[in-house]
Amino acid sequence: MQQIFLFLYRLRAFILFLILELLALGIIFTHNSPQGAVFFNSSNKFTGRLLSSKNNFVSYFTLYSTNKALAEKNASLLNRLDKMTPVVDSAYFDLDSTLSNNFNFWSARVINNSINLSQNYITLDKGSVDGVVEGMGVFNEQGIIGRVKGTSNHFSSVISLLHTDLLISSKIKKTEVFGSTKWDGVNSNEAKLLYVPRHVMVEPGQEIVTSGYNAVFPEGIPIGKVKEVSQGNETNYLDITITLGADFSKLNFVYLVKNDLREEIDSLETVMVNPSQ
């Protein structure tokens, strides 16, 4: 302690100078408007930049947990919406009630993803212990992502829509014309809408959504929009290129969807295909 006092005593002149300098500056900035304005603006700018940097730093580390919480909340809302009874006329309700409440939703995070191969896969951080099973659909807010191929206890592998063997049952939202969406292995932002007859009028900009004709996805989930249409050369179908809604180069959080009636539907369709069984 004595050494500290001795050190301060040696610097007494400099310390006194600093105190007087600060007092003088305080008087100048307080009683002179121009200088005060300059000081105020400069200090505010510095403080603002400092706070902005601090917020950016904190946000960087909290963004993951925030996005995860939002994804889980959205999945919960999707489940609640699916359980709600639609307000429609009685005829439509009788038809639809047999299939109501049969979809459940989970959120998951993409931990691995490829887009440059002809057969791309995605890895999610949810597995069998979380209720994920083979065949579940995967999508995000922008559109269809793929379908679960296999699971371990804590992870699942997804066949990406950017896989040349994956077909998604689709329809043109405006006209209700059905087809199948398939990636042609060329552009990760585009795919083909197949099996639409030549006589059908298809226009650029029309929205493509899931048809609901299989047991994987509910009806109406976005897939993309029509980009180009031509008559095609060798088939009776149009050559339709669509721009995919999902950006596969920036996948983060996604949703898994399970149809609780899928096994029953698949079993019935198997019997229809193989009636001798």
PDB file of C-alpha atoms in Angstrom:
ATOM      1  CA  MET A   1       0.000   0.000   0.000  1.00  0.00           C
ATOM      2  CA  GLN A   2       2.849   2.365   0.818  1.00  0.00           C
ATOM      3  CA  GLN A   3       4.313   1.754  -2.645  1.00  0.00           C
ATOM      4  CA  ILE A   4       0.993   2.750  -4.249  1.00  0.00           C
ATOM      5  CA  PHE A   5       0.818   5.999  -2.302  1.00  0.00           C
ATOM      6  CA  LEU A   6       4.423   6.726  -3.182  1.00  0.00           C
ATOM      7  CA  PHE A   7       3.697   6.120  -6.872  1.00  0.00           C
ATOM      8  CA  LEU A   8       0.687   8.441  -6.824  1.00  0.00           C
ATOM      9  CA  TYR A   9       2.681  11.096  -4.983  1.00  0.00           C
ATOM     10  CA  ARG A  10       5.305  11.076  -7.726  1.00  0.00           C
ATOM     11  CA  LEU A  11       2.598  11.608 -10.348  1.00  0.00           C
ATOM     12  CA  ARG A  12       0.741  14.267  -8.359  1.00  0.00           C
ATOM     13  CA  ALA A  13       1.477  17.018 -10.891  1.00  0.00           C
ATOM     14  CA  PHE A  14       0.257  14.952 -13.849  1.00  0.00           C
ATOM     15  CA  ILE A  15      -2.863  13.816 -12.001  1.00  0.00           C
ATOM     16  CA  LEU A  16      -3.681  17.397 -11.040  1.00  0.00           C
ATOM     17  CA  PHE A  17      -3.229  18.418 -14.680  1.00  0.00           C
ATOM     18  CA  LEU A  18      -5.688  15.727 -15.842  1.00  0.00           C
ATOM     19  CA  ILE A  19      -8.276  16.774 -13.273  1.00  0.00           C
ATOM     20  CA  LEU A  20      -8.024  20.425 -14.270  1.00  0.00           C
ATOM     21  CA  GLU A  21      -8.129  19.488 -17.971  1.00  0.00           C
ATOM     22  CA  LEU A  22     -11.310  17.467 -17.502  1.00  0.00           C
ATOM     23  CA  LEU A  23     -12.919  20.285 -15.530  1.00  0.00           C
ATOM     24  CA  ALA A  24     -12.005  22.757 -18.256  1.00  0.00           C
ATOM     25  CA  LEU A  25     -13.433  20.539 -20.981  1.00  0.00           C
ATOM     26  CA  GLY A  26     -16.582  20.053 -18.957  1.00  0.00           C
ATOM     27  CA  ILE A  27     -17.057  23.811 -18.617  1.00  0.00           C
ATOM     28  CA  ILE A  28     -16.440  24.344 -22.348  1.00  0.00           C
ATOM     29  CA  PHE A  29     -18.883  21.650 -23.500  1.00  0.00           C
ATOM     30  CA  THR A  30     -21.514  22.717 -20.957  1.00  0.00           C
ATOM     31  CA  HIS A  31     -21.508  26.452 -21.646  1.00  0.00           C
ATOM     32  CA  ASN A  32     -20.632  26.522 -25.366  1.00  0.00           C
ATOM     33  CA  SER A  33     -23.296  25.063 -27.699  1.00  0.00           C
ATOM     34  CA  PRO A  34     -21.141  24.344 -30.796  1.00  0.00           C
ATOM     35  CA  GLN A  35     -18.464  22.479 -28.888  1.00  0.00           C
ATOM     36  CA  GLY A  36     -21.096  20.703 -26.812  1.00  0.00           C
ATOM     37  CA  ALA A  37     -22.931  19.537 -29.909  1.00  0.00           C
ATOM     38  CA  VAL A  38     -19.739  18.185 -31.454  1.00  0.00           C
ATOM     39  CA  PHE A  39     -18.868  16.313 -28.288  1.00  0.00           C
ATOM     40  CA  PHE A  40     -22.396  14.944 -27.884  1.00  0.00           C
ATOM     41  CA  ASN A  41     -22.621  13.731 -31.483  1.00  0.00           C
ATOM     42  CA  SER A  42     -19.164  12.184 -31.398  1.00  0.00           C
ATOM     43  CA  SER A  43     -19.769  10.364 -28.139  1.00  0.00           C
ATOM     44  CA  ASN A  44     -23.169   9.153 -29.326  1.00  0.00           C
ATOM     45  CA  LYS A  45     -21.678   7.830 -32.560  1.00  0.00           C
ATOM     46  CA  PHE A  46     -18.933   6.004 -30.681  1.00  0.00           C
ATOM     47  CA  THR A  47     -21.377   4.587 -28.142  1.00  0.00           C
ATOM     48  CA  GLY A  48     -23.755   3.544 -30.902  1.00  0.00           C
ATOM     49  CA  ARG A  49     -21.031   1.697 -32.769  1.00  0.00           C
ATOM     50  CA  LEU A  50     -19.887   0.041 -29.569  1.00  0.00           C
ATOM     51  CA  LEU A  51     -23.411  -1.102 -28.698  1.00  0.00           C
ATOM     52  CA  SER A  52     -24.017  -2.264 -32.267  1.00  0.00           C
ATOM     53  CA  SER A  53     -20.847  -4.360 -32.202  1.00  0.00           C
ATOM     54  CA  LYS A  54     -21.813  -5.761 -28.828  1.00  0.00           C
ATOM     55  CA  ASN A  55     -25.313  -6.660 -30.025  1.00  0.00           C
ATOM     56  CA  ASN A  56     -23.951  -8.294 -33.175  1.00  0.00           C
ATOM     57  CA  PHE A  57     -21.534 -10.315 -31.071  1.00  0.00           C
ATOM     58  CA  VAL A  58     -24.261 -11.463 -28.692  1.00  0.00           C
ATOM     59  CA  SER A  59     -26.713 -12.099 -31.532  1.00  0.00           C
ATOM     60  CA  TYR A  60     -24.203 -14.360 -33.265  1.00  0.00           C
ATOM     61  CA  PHE A  61     -24.179 -16.713 -30.294  1.00  0.00           C
ATOM     62  CA  THR A  62     -27.913 -16.497 -29.559  1.00  0.00           C
ATOM     63  CA  LEU A  63     -29.153 -16.838 -33.150  1.00  0.00           C
ATOM     64  CA  TYR A  64     -29.004 -20.625 -33.140  1.00  0.00           C
ATOM     65  CA  SER A  65     -31.090 -20.990 -29.976  1.00  0.00           C
ATOM     66  CA  THR A  66     -33.559 -18.373 -31.218  1.00  0.00           C
ATOM     67  CA  ASN A  67     -34.028 -20.107 -34.566  1.00  0.00           C
ATOM     68  CA  LYS A  68     -34.378 -23.473 -32.863  1.00  0.00           C
ATOM     69  CA  ALA A  69     -37.059 -22.132 -30.538  1.00  0.00           C
ATOM     70  CA  LEU A  70     -38.939 -20.581 -33.463  1.00  0.00           C
ATOM     71  CA  ALA A  71     -38.776 -23.805 -35.470  1.00  0.00           C
ATOM     72  CA  GLU A  72     -40.118 -25.820 -32.534  1.00  0.00           C
ATOM     73  CA  LYS A  73     -42.900 -23.295 -32.009  1.00  0.00           C
ATOM     74  CA  ASN A  74     -43.835 -23.412 -35.693  1.00  0.00           C
ATOM     75  CA  ALA A  75     -43.958 -27.208 -35.601  1.00  0.00           C
ATOM     76  CA  SER A  76     -46.274 -26.992 -32.599  1.00  0.00           C
ATOM     77  CA  LEU A  77     -48.504 -24.531 -34.448  1.00  0.00           C
ATOM     78  CA  LEU A  78     -48.609 -26.827 -37.484  1.00  0.00           C
ATOM     79  CA  ASN A  79     -49.793 -29.656 -35.246  1.00  0.00           C
ATOM     80  CA  ARG A  80     -52.474 -27.445 -33.711  1.00  0.00           C
ATOM     81  CA  LEU A  81     -53.671 -26.238 -37.116  1.00  0.00           C
ATOM     82  CA  ASP A  82     -53.901 -29.794 -38.408  1.00  0.00           C
ATOM     83  CA  LYS A  83     -56.094 -30.751 -35.441  1.00  0.00           C
ATOM     84  CA  MET A  84     -58.519 -27.861 -35.979  1.00  0.00           C
ATOM     85  CA  THR A  85     -61.848 -28.682 -37.587  1.00  0.00           C
ATOM     86  CA  PRO A  86     -62.240 -26.747 -40.860  1.00  0.00           C
ATOM     87  CA  VAL A  87     -65.213 -24.404 -41.123  1.00  0.00           C
ATOM     88  CA  VAL A  88     -66.721 -25.598 -44.414  1.00  0.00           C
ATOM     89  CA  ASP A  89     -70.024 -26.844 -45.767  1.00  0.00           C
ATOM     90  CA  SER A  90     -71.285 -30.169 -44.451  1.00  0.00           C
ATOM     91  CA  ALA A  91     -70.714 -32.101 -47.685  1.00  0.00           C
ATOM     92  CA  TYR A  92     -67.037 -31.183 -47.795  1.00  0.00           C
ATOM     93  CA  PHE A  93     -66.648 -31.823 -44.089  1.00  0.00           C
ATOM     94  CA  ASP A  94     -68.006 -35.368 -44.404  1.00  0.00           C
ATOM     95  CA  LEU A  95     -65.517 -36.076 -47.177  1.00  0.00           C
ATOM     96  CA  ASP A  96     -62.556 -34.543 -45.390  1.00  0.00           C
ATOM     97  CA  SER A  97     -63.214 -35.733 -41.847  1.00  0.00           C
ATOM     98  CA  THR A  98     -61.931 -39.253 -42.573  1.00  0.00           C
ATOM     99  CA  LEU A  99     -58.451 -37.836 -43.215  1.00  0.00           C
ATOM    100  CA  SER A 100     -58.363 -35.040 -40.617  1.00  0.00           C
ATOM    101  CA  ASN A 101     -55.926 -35.043 -37.698  1.00  0.00           C
ATOM    102  CA  ASN A 102     -53.624 -37.617 -39.307  1.00  0.00           C
ATOM    103  CA  PHE A 103     -50.468 -35.481 -39.753  1.00  0.00           C
ATOM    104  CA  ASN A 104     -47.905 -34.716 -37.047  1.00  0.00           C
ATOM    105  CA  PHE A 105     -44.962 -32.325 -37.283  1.00  0.00           C
ATOM    106  CA  TRP A 106     -41.468 -32.052 -35.771  1.00  0.00           C
ATOM    107  CA  SER A 107     -38.704 -29.490 -36.172  1.00  0.00           C
ATOM    108  CA  ALA A 108     -35.122 -30.521 -36.937  1.00  0.00           C
ATOM    109  CA  ARG A 109     -31.805 -28.937 -37.823  1.00  0.00           C
ATOM    110  CA  VAL A 110     -29.757 -29.709 -40.926  1.00  0.00           C
ATOM    111  CA  ILE A 111     -26.247 -30.768 -39.882  1.00  0.00           C
ATOM    112  CA  ASN A 112     -25.000 -31.985 -43.269  1.00  0.00           C
ATOM    113  CA  ASN A 113     -26.122 -31.307 -46.822  1.00  0.00           C
ATOM    114  CA  SER A 114     -24.885 -31.815 -50.376  1.00  0.00           C
ATOM    115  CA  ILE A 115     -26.113 -30.138 -53.572  1.00  0.00           C
ATOM    116  CA  ASN A 116     -23.391 -30.847 -56.142  1.00  0.00           C
ATOM    117  CA  LEU A 117     -24.001 -34.568 -56.730  1.00  0.00           C
ATOM    118  CA  SER A 118     -26.604 -36.295 -58.871  1.00  0.00           C
ATOM    119  CA  GLN A 119     -27.946 -38.049 -55.769  1.00  0.00           C
ATOM    120  CA  ASN A 120     -27.816 -35.674 -52.816  1.00  0.00           C
ATOM    121  CA  TYR A 121     -28.592 -36.431 -49.182  1.00  0.00           C
ATOM    122  CA  ILE A 122     -29.245 -34.383 -46.046  1.00  0.00           C
ATOM    123  CA  THR A 123     -28.541 -35.303 -42.413  1.00  0.00           C
ATOM    124  CA  LEU A 124     -30.828 -34.081 -39.608  1.00  0.00           C
ATOM    125  CA  ASP A 125     -30.239 -33.932 -35.851  1.00  0.00           C
ATOM    126  CA  LYS A 126     -33.382 -35.933 -35.016  1.00  0.00           C
ATOM    127  CA  GLY A 127     -33.641 -39.728 -35.024  1.00  0.00           C
ATOM    128  CA  SER A 128     -35.741 -42.677 -33.934  1.00  0.00           C
ATOM    129  CA  VAL A 129     -35.744 -41.658 -30.266  1.00  0.00           C
ATOM    130  CA  ASP A 130     -37.421 -38.414 -31.375  1.00  0.00           C
ATOM    131  CA  GLY A 131     -40.117 -40.277 -33.304  1.00  0.00           C
ATOM    132  CA  VAL A 132     -38.578 -40.002 -36.768  1.00  0.00           C
ATOM    133  CA  VAL A 133     -39.230 -42.967 -39.065  1.00  0.00           C
ATOM    134  CA  GLU A 134     -38.404 -43.855 -42.653  1.00  0.00           C
ATOM    135  CA  GLY A 135     -40.651 -42.255 -45.252  1.00  0.00           C
ATOM    136  CA  MET A 136     -41.491 -39.049 -43.386  1.00  0.00           C
ATOM    137  CA  GLY A 137     -41.624 -35.881 -45.481  1.00  0.00           C
ATOM    138  CA  VAL A 138     -39.256 -32.953 -44.947  1.00  0.00           C
ATOM    139  CA  PHE A 139     -39.963 -29.323 -45.838  1.00  0.00           C
ATOM    140  CA  ASN A 140     -39.341 -25.741 -44.705  1.00  0.00           C
ATOM    141  CA  GLU A 141     -41.134 -22.410 -45.067  1.00  0.00           C
ATOM    142  CA  GLN A 142     -40.046 -22.105 -48.704  1.00  0.00           C
ATOM    143  CA  GLY A 143     -40.913 -25.564 -49.962  1.00  0.00           C
ATOM    144  CA  ILE A 144     -40.327 -29.317 -50.137  1.00  0.00           C
ATOM    145  CA  ILE A 145     -36.880 -30.553 -49.039  1.00  0.00           C
ATOM    146  CA  GLY A 146     -37.039 -34.341 -49.346  1.00  0.00           C
ATOM    147  CA  ARG A 147     -38.016 -37.606 -47.664  1.00  0.00           C
ATOM    148  CA  VAL A 148     -36.469 -39.559 -44.788  1.00  0.00           C
ATOM    149  CA  LYS A 149     -34.472 -42.550 -46.039  1.00  0.00           C
ATOM    150  CA  GLY A 150     -33.196 -43.996 -42.769  1.00  0.00           C
ATOM    151  CA  THR A 151     -32.642 -43.244 -39.090  1.00  0.00           C
ATOM    152  CA  SER A 152     -30.294 -43.956 -36.209  1.00  0.00           C
ATOM    153  CA  ASN A 153     -31.141 -43.218 -32.589  1.00  0.00           C
ATOM    154  CA  HIS A 154     -30.331 -39.516 -32.812  1.00  0.00           C
ATOM    155  CA  PHE A 155     -29.980 -38.704 -36.515  1.00  0.00           C
ATOM    156  CA  SER A 156     -31.784 -39.259 -39.789  1.00  0.00           C
ATOM    157  CA  SER A 157     -30.732 -39.366 -43.438  1.00  0.00           C
ATOM    158  CA  VAL A 158     -32.943 -37.612 -45.979  1.00  0.00           C
ATOM    159  CA  ILE A 159     -33.171 -38.135 -49.738  1.00  0.00           C
ATOM    160  CA  SER A 160     -32.938 -34.569 -50.975  1.00  0.00           C
ATOM    161  CA  LEU A 161     -35.297 -33.229 -53.617  1.00  0.00           C
ATOM    162  CA  LEU A 162     -31.990 -32.733 -55.441  1.00  0.00           C
ATOM    163  CA  HIS A 163     -31.844 -36.489 -56.064  1.00  0.00           C
ATOM    164  CA  THR A 164     -32.508 -37.785 -59.561  1.00  0.00           C
ATOM    165  CA  ASP A 165     -34.511 -40.782 -58.276  1.00  0.00           C
ATOM    166  CA  LEU A 166     -36.987 -38.871 -56.093  1.00  0.00           C
ATOM    167  CA  LEU A 167     -40.477 -38.075 -57.409  1.00  0.00           C
ATOM    168  CA  ILE A 168     -42.874 -35.732 -55.597  1.00  0.00           C
ATOM    169  CA  SER A 169     -46.587 -35.938 -56.398  1.00  0.00           C
ATOM    170  CA  SER A 170     -47.493 -32.389 -57.422  1.00  0.00           C
ATOM    171  CA  LYS A 171     -50.147 -30.196 -58.960  1.00  0.00           C
ATOM    172  CA  ILE A 172     -50.502 -26.761 -60.510  1.00  0.00           C
ATOM    173  CA  LYS A 173     -52.278 -24.852 -57.761  1.00  0.00           C
ATOM    174  CA  LYS A 174     -54.388 -22.639 -60.025  1.00  0.00           C
ATOM    175  CA  THR A 175     -55.719 -25.331 -62.354  1.00  0.00           C
ATOM    176  CA  GLU A 176     -55.502 -28.458 -60.131  1.00  0.00           C
ATOM    177  CA  VAL A 177     -53.662 -30.293 -62.948  1.00  0.00           C
ATOM    178  CA  PHE A 178     -51.517 -33.089 -61.519  1.00  0.00           C
ATOM    179  CA  GLY A 179     -47.961 -34.141 -62.305  1.00  0.00           C
ATOM    180  CA  SER A 180     -44.707 -35.192 -60.641  1.00  0.00           C
ATOM    181  CA  THR A 181     -41.764 -33.017 -59.674  1.00  0.00           C
ATOM    182  CA  LYS A 182     -38.328 -34.492 -60.367  1.00  0.00           C
ATOM    183  CA  TRP A 183     -34.855 -32.989 -60.326  1.00  0.00           C
ATOM    184  CA  ASP A 184     -32.943 -33.426 -63.596  1.00  0.00           C
ATOM    185  CA  GLY A 185     -29.490 -33.191 -61.979  1.00  0.00           C
ATOM    186  CA  VAL A 186     -28.554 -29.905 -63.660  1.00  0.00           C
ATOM    187  CA  ASN A 187     -29.394 -26.830 -61.572  1.00  0.00           C
ATOM    188  CA  SER A 188     -29.888 -26.938 -57.792  1.00  0.00           C
ATOM    189  CA  ASN A 189     -32.469 -24.143 -58.074  1.00  0.00           C
ATOM    190  CA  GLU A 190     -34.652 -25.826 -60.707  1.00  0.00           C
ATOM    191  CA  ALA A 191     -36.553 -29.056 -61.362  1.00  0.00           C
ATOM    192  CA  LYS A 192     -38.952 -30.537 -63.924  1.00  0.00           C
ATOM    193  CA  LEU A 193     -42.709 -30.952 -63.656  1.00  0.00           C
ATOM    194  CA  LEU A 194     -43.471 -34.216 -65.467  1.00  0.00           C
ATOM    195  CA  TYR A 195     -46.532 -35.884 -66.976  1.00  0.00           C
ATOM    196  CA  VAL A 196     -48.572 -32.760 -67.726  1.00  0.00           C
ATOM    197  CA  PRO A 197     -50.379 -33.358 -71.081  1.00  0.00           C
ATOM    198  CA  ARG A 198     -49.651 -31.069 -74.028  1.00  0.00           C
ATOM    199  CA  HIS A 199     -53.208 -29.760 -74.264  1.00  0.00           C
ATOM    200  CA  VAL A 200     -53.012 -28.219 -70.769  1.00  0.00           C
ATOM    201  CA  MET A 201     -52.431 -24.458 -70.608  1.00  0.00           C
ATOM    202  CA  VAL A 202     -49.478 -23.795 -68.303  1.00  0.00           C
ATOM    203  CA  GLU A 203     -48.061 -20.316 -67.765  1.00  0.00           C
ATOM    204  CA  PRO A 204     -44.822 -19.048 -66.185  1.00  0.00           C
ATOM    205  CA  GLY A 205     -45.339 -17.952 -62.604  1.00  0.00           C
ATOM    206  CA  GLN A 206     -47.983 -20.525 -61.742  1.00  0.00           C
ATOM    207  CA  GLU A 207     -47.386 -22.091 -58.336  1.00  0.00           C
ATOM    208  CA  ILE A 208     -46.601 -25.795 -57.960  1.00  0.00           C
ATOM    209  CA  VAL A 209     -47.631 -27.468 -54.686  1.00  0.00           C
ATOM    210  CA  THR A 210     -47.924 -30.985 -53.283  1.00  0.00           C
ATOM    211  CA  SER A 211     -50.990 -32.846 -54.539  1.00  0.00           C
ATOM    212  CA  GLY A 212     -51.795 -34.806 -51.394  1.00  0.00           C
ATOM    213  CA  TYR A 213     -52.081 -37.913 -53.593  1.00  0.00           C
ATOM    214  CA  ASN A 214     -49.526 -39.887 -51.613  1.00  0.00           C
ATOM    215  CA  ALA A 215     -49.149 -40.629 -47.932  1.00  0.00           C
ATOM    216  CA  VAL A 216     -46.018 -38.521 -47.416  1.00  0.00           C
ATOM    217  CA  PHE A 217     -46.983 -34.840 -47.667  1.00  0.00           C
ATOM    218  CA  PRO A 218     -50.216 -32.986 -46.931  1.00  0.00           C
ATOM    219  CA  GLU A 219     -51.813 -31.210 -49.862  1.00  0.00           C
ATOM    220  CA  GLY A 220     -50.705 -27.672 -50.684  1.00  0.00           C
ATOM    221  CA  ILE A 221     -47.097 -27.475 -49.463  1.00  0.00           C
ATOM    222  CA  PRO A 222     -45.142 -25.200 -51.856  1.00  0.00           C
ATOM    223  CA  ILE A 223     -42.644 -26.737 -54.260  1.00  0.00           C
ATOM    224  CA  GLY A 224     -41.862 -23.915 -56.667  1.00  0.00           C
ATOM    225  CA  LYS A 225     -43.132 -21.834 -59.580  1.00  0.00           C
ATOM    226  CA  VAL A 226     -43.251 -22.465 -63.319  1.00  0.00           C
ATOM    227  CA  LYS A 227     -40.275 -20.893 -65.082  1.00  0.00           C
ATOM    228  CA  GLU A 228     -40.460 -22.163 -68.673  1.00  0.00           C
ATOM    229  CA  VAL A 229     -42.910 -24.216 -70.733  1.00  0.00           C
ATOM    230  CA  SER A 230     -42.359 -25.877 -74.122  1.00  0.00           C
ATOM    231  CA  GLN A 231     -44.157 -28.559 -76.128  1.00  0.00           C
ATOM    232  CA  GLY A 232     -41.401 -31.155 -75.800  1.00  0.00           C
ATOM    233  CA  ASN A 233     -40.026 -33.296 -78.602  1.00  0.00           C
ATOM    234  CA  GLU A 234     -40.609 -36.994 -78.037  1.00  0.00           C
ATOM    235  CA  THR A 235     -43.525 -37.373 -75.629  1.00  0.00           C
ATOM    236  CA  ASN A 236     -47.149 -36.398 -75.239  1.00  0.00           C
ATOM    237  CA  TYR A 237     -46.268 -34.238 -72.260  1.00  0.00           C
ATOM    238  CA  LEU A 238     -45.147 -30.651 -71.830  1.00  0.00           C
ATOM    239  CA  ASP A 239     -41.547 -29.843 -70.964  1.00  0.00           C
ATOM    240  CA  ILE A 240     -41.973 -27.717 -67.833  1.00  0.00           C
ATOM    241  CA  THR A 241     -39.111 -26.216 -65.837  1.00  0.00           C
ATOM    242  CA  ILE A 242     -39.906 -24.901 -62.359  1.00  0.00           C
ATOM    243  CA  THR A 243     -37.905 -22.716 -60.013  1.00  0.00           C
ATOM    244  CA  LEU A 244     -37.717 -24.409 -56.621  1.00  0.00           C
ATOM    245  CA  GLY A 245     -38.939 -22.453 -53.628  1.00  0.00           C
ATOM    246  CA  ALA A 246     -36.344 -23.823 -51.206  1.00  0.00           C
ATOM    247  CA  ASP A 247     -32.745 -22.625 -51.361  1.00  0.00           C
ATOM    248  CA  PHE A 248     -30.823 -25.855 -50.797  1.00  0.00           C
ATOM    249  CA  SER A 249     -27.529 -24.006 -50.355  1.00  0.00           C
ATOM    250  CA  LYS A 250     -28.831 -22.330 -47.174  1.00  0.00           C
ATOM    251  CA  LEU A 251     -30.759 -25.038 -45.347  1.00  0.00           C
ATOM    252  CA  ASN A 252     -30.865 -24.707 -41.566  1.00  0.00           C
ATOM    253  CA  PHE A 253     -34.059 -25.639 -39.725  1.00  0.00           C
ATOM    254  CA  VAL A 254     -36.682 -27.853 -41.373  1.00  0.00           C
ATOM    255  CA  TYR A 255     -39.916 -29.632 -40.500  1.00  0.00           C
ATOM    256  CA  LEU A 256     -40.644 -33.351 -40.520  1.00  0.00           C
ATOM    257  CA  VAL A 257     -44.184 -34.511 -41.243  1.00  0.00           C
ATOM    258  CA  LYS A 258     -45.641 -37.938 -40.504  1.00  0.00           C
ATOM    259  CA  ASN A 259     -48.926 -39.317 -41.789  1.00  0.00           C
ATOM    260  CA  ASP A 260     -50.328 -41.593 -39.076  1.00  0.00           C
ATOM    261  CA  LEU A 261     -52.442 -43.401 -41.691  1.00  0.00           C
ATOM    262  CA  ARG A 262     -49.572 -44.095 -44.058  1.00  0.00           C
ATOM    263  CA  GLU A 263     -49.150 -47.782 -43.184  1.00  0.00           C
ATOM    264  CA  GLU A 264     -52.856 -48.389 -43.745  1.00  0.00           C
ATOM    265  CA  ILE A 265     -52.795 -46.564 -47.094  1.00  0.00           C
ATOM    266  CA  ASP A 266     -49.621 -48.346 -48.246  1.00  0.00           C
ATOM    267  CA  SER A 267     -51.028 -51.725 -47.216  1.00  0.00           C
ATOM    268  CA  LEU A 268     -54.245 -51.130 -49.160  1.00  0.00           C
ATOM    269  CA  GLU A 269     -52.398 -49.954 -52.262  1.00  0.00           C
ATOM    270  CA  THR A 270     -50.095 -52.994 -52.106  1.00  0.00           C
ATOM    271  CA  VAL A 271     -53.123 -55.296 -52.125  1.00  0.00           C
ATOM    272  CA  MET A 272     -54.556 -53.427 -55.112  1.00  0.00           C
ATOM    273  CA  VAL A 273     -51.296 -53.806 -57.052  1.00  0.00           C
ATOM    274  CA  ASN A 274     -50.891 -57.479 -56.078  1.00  0.00           C
ATOM    275  CA  PRO A 275     -54.473 -58.838 -55.711  1.00  0.00           C
ATOM    276  CA  SER A 276     -53.280 -62.449 -55.398  1.00  0.00           C
ATOM    277  CA  GLN A 277     -51.574 -61.756 -52.080  1.00  0.00           C
TER     278      GLN A 277
END
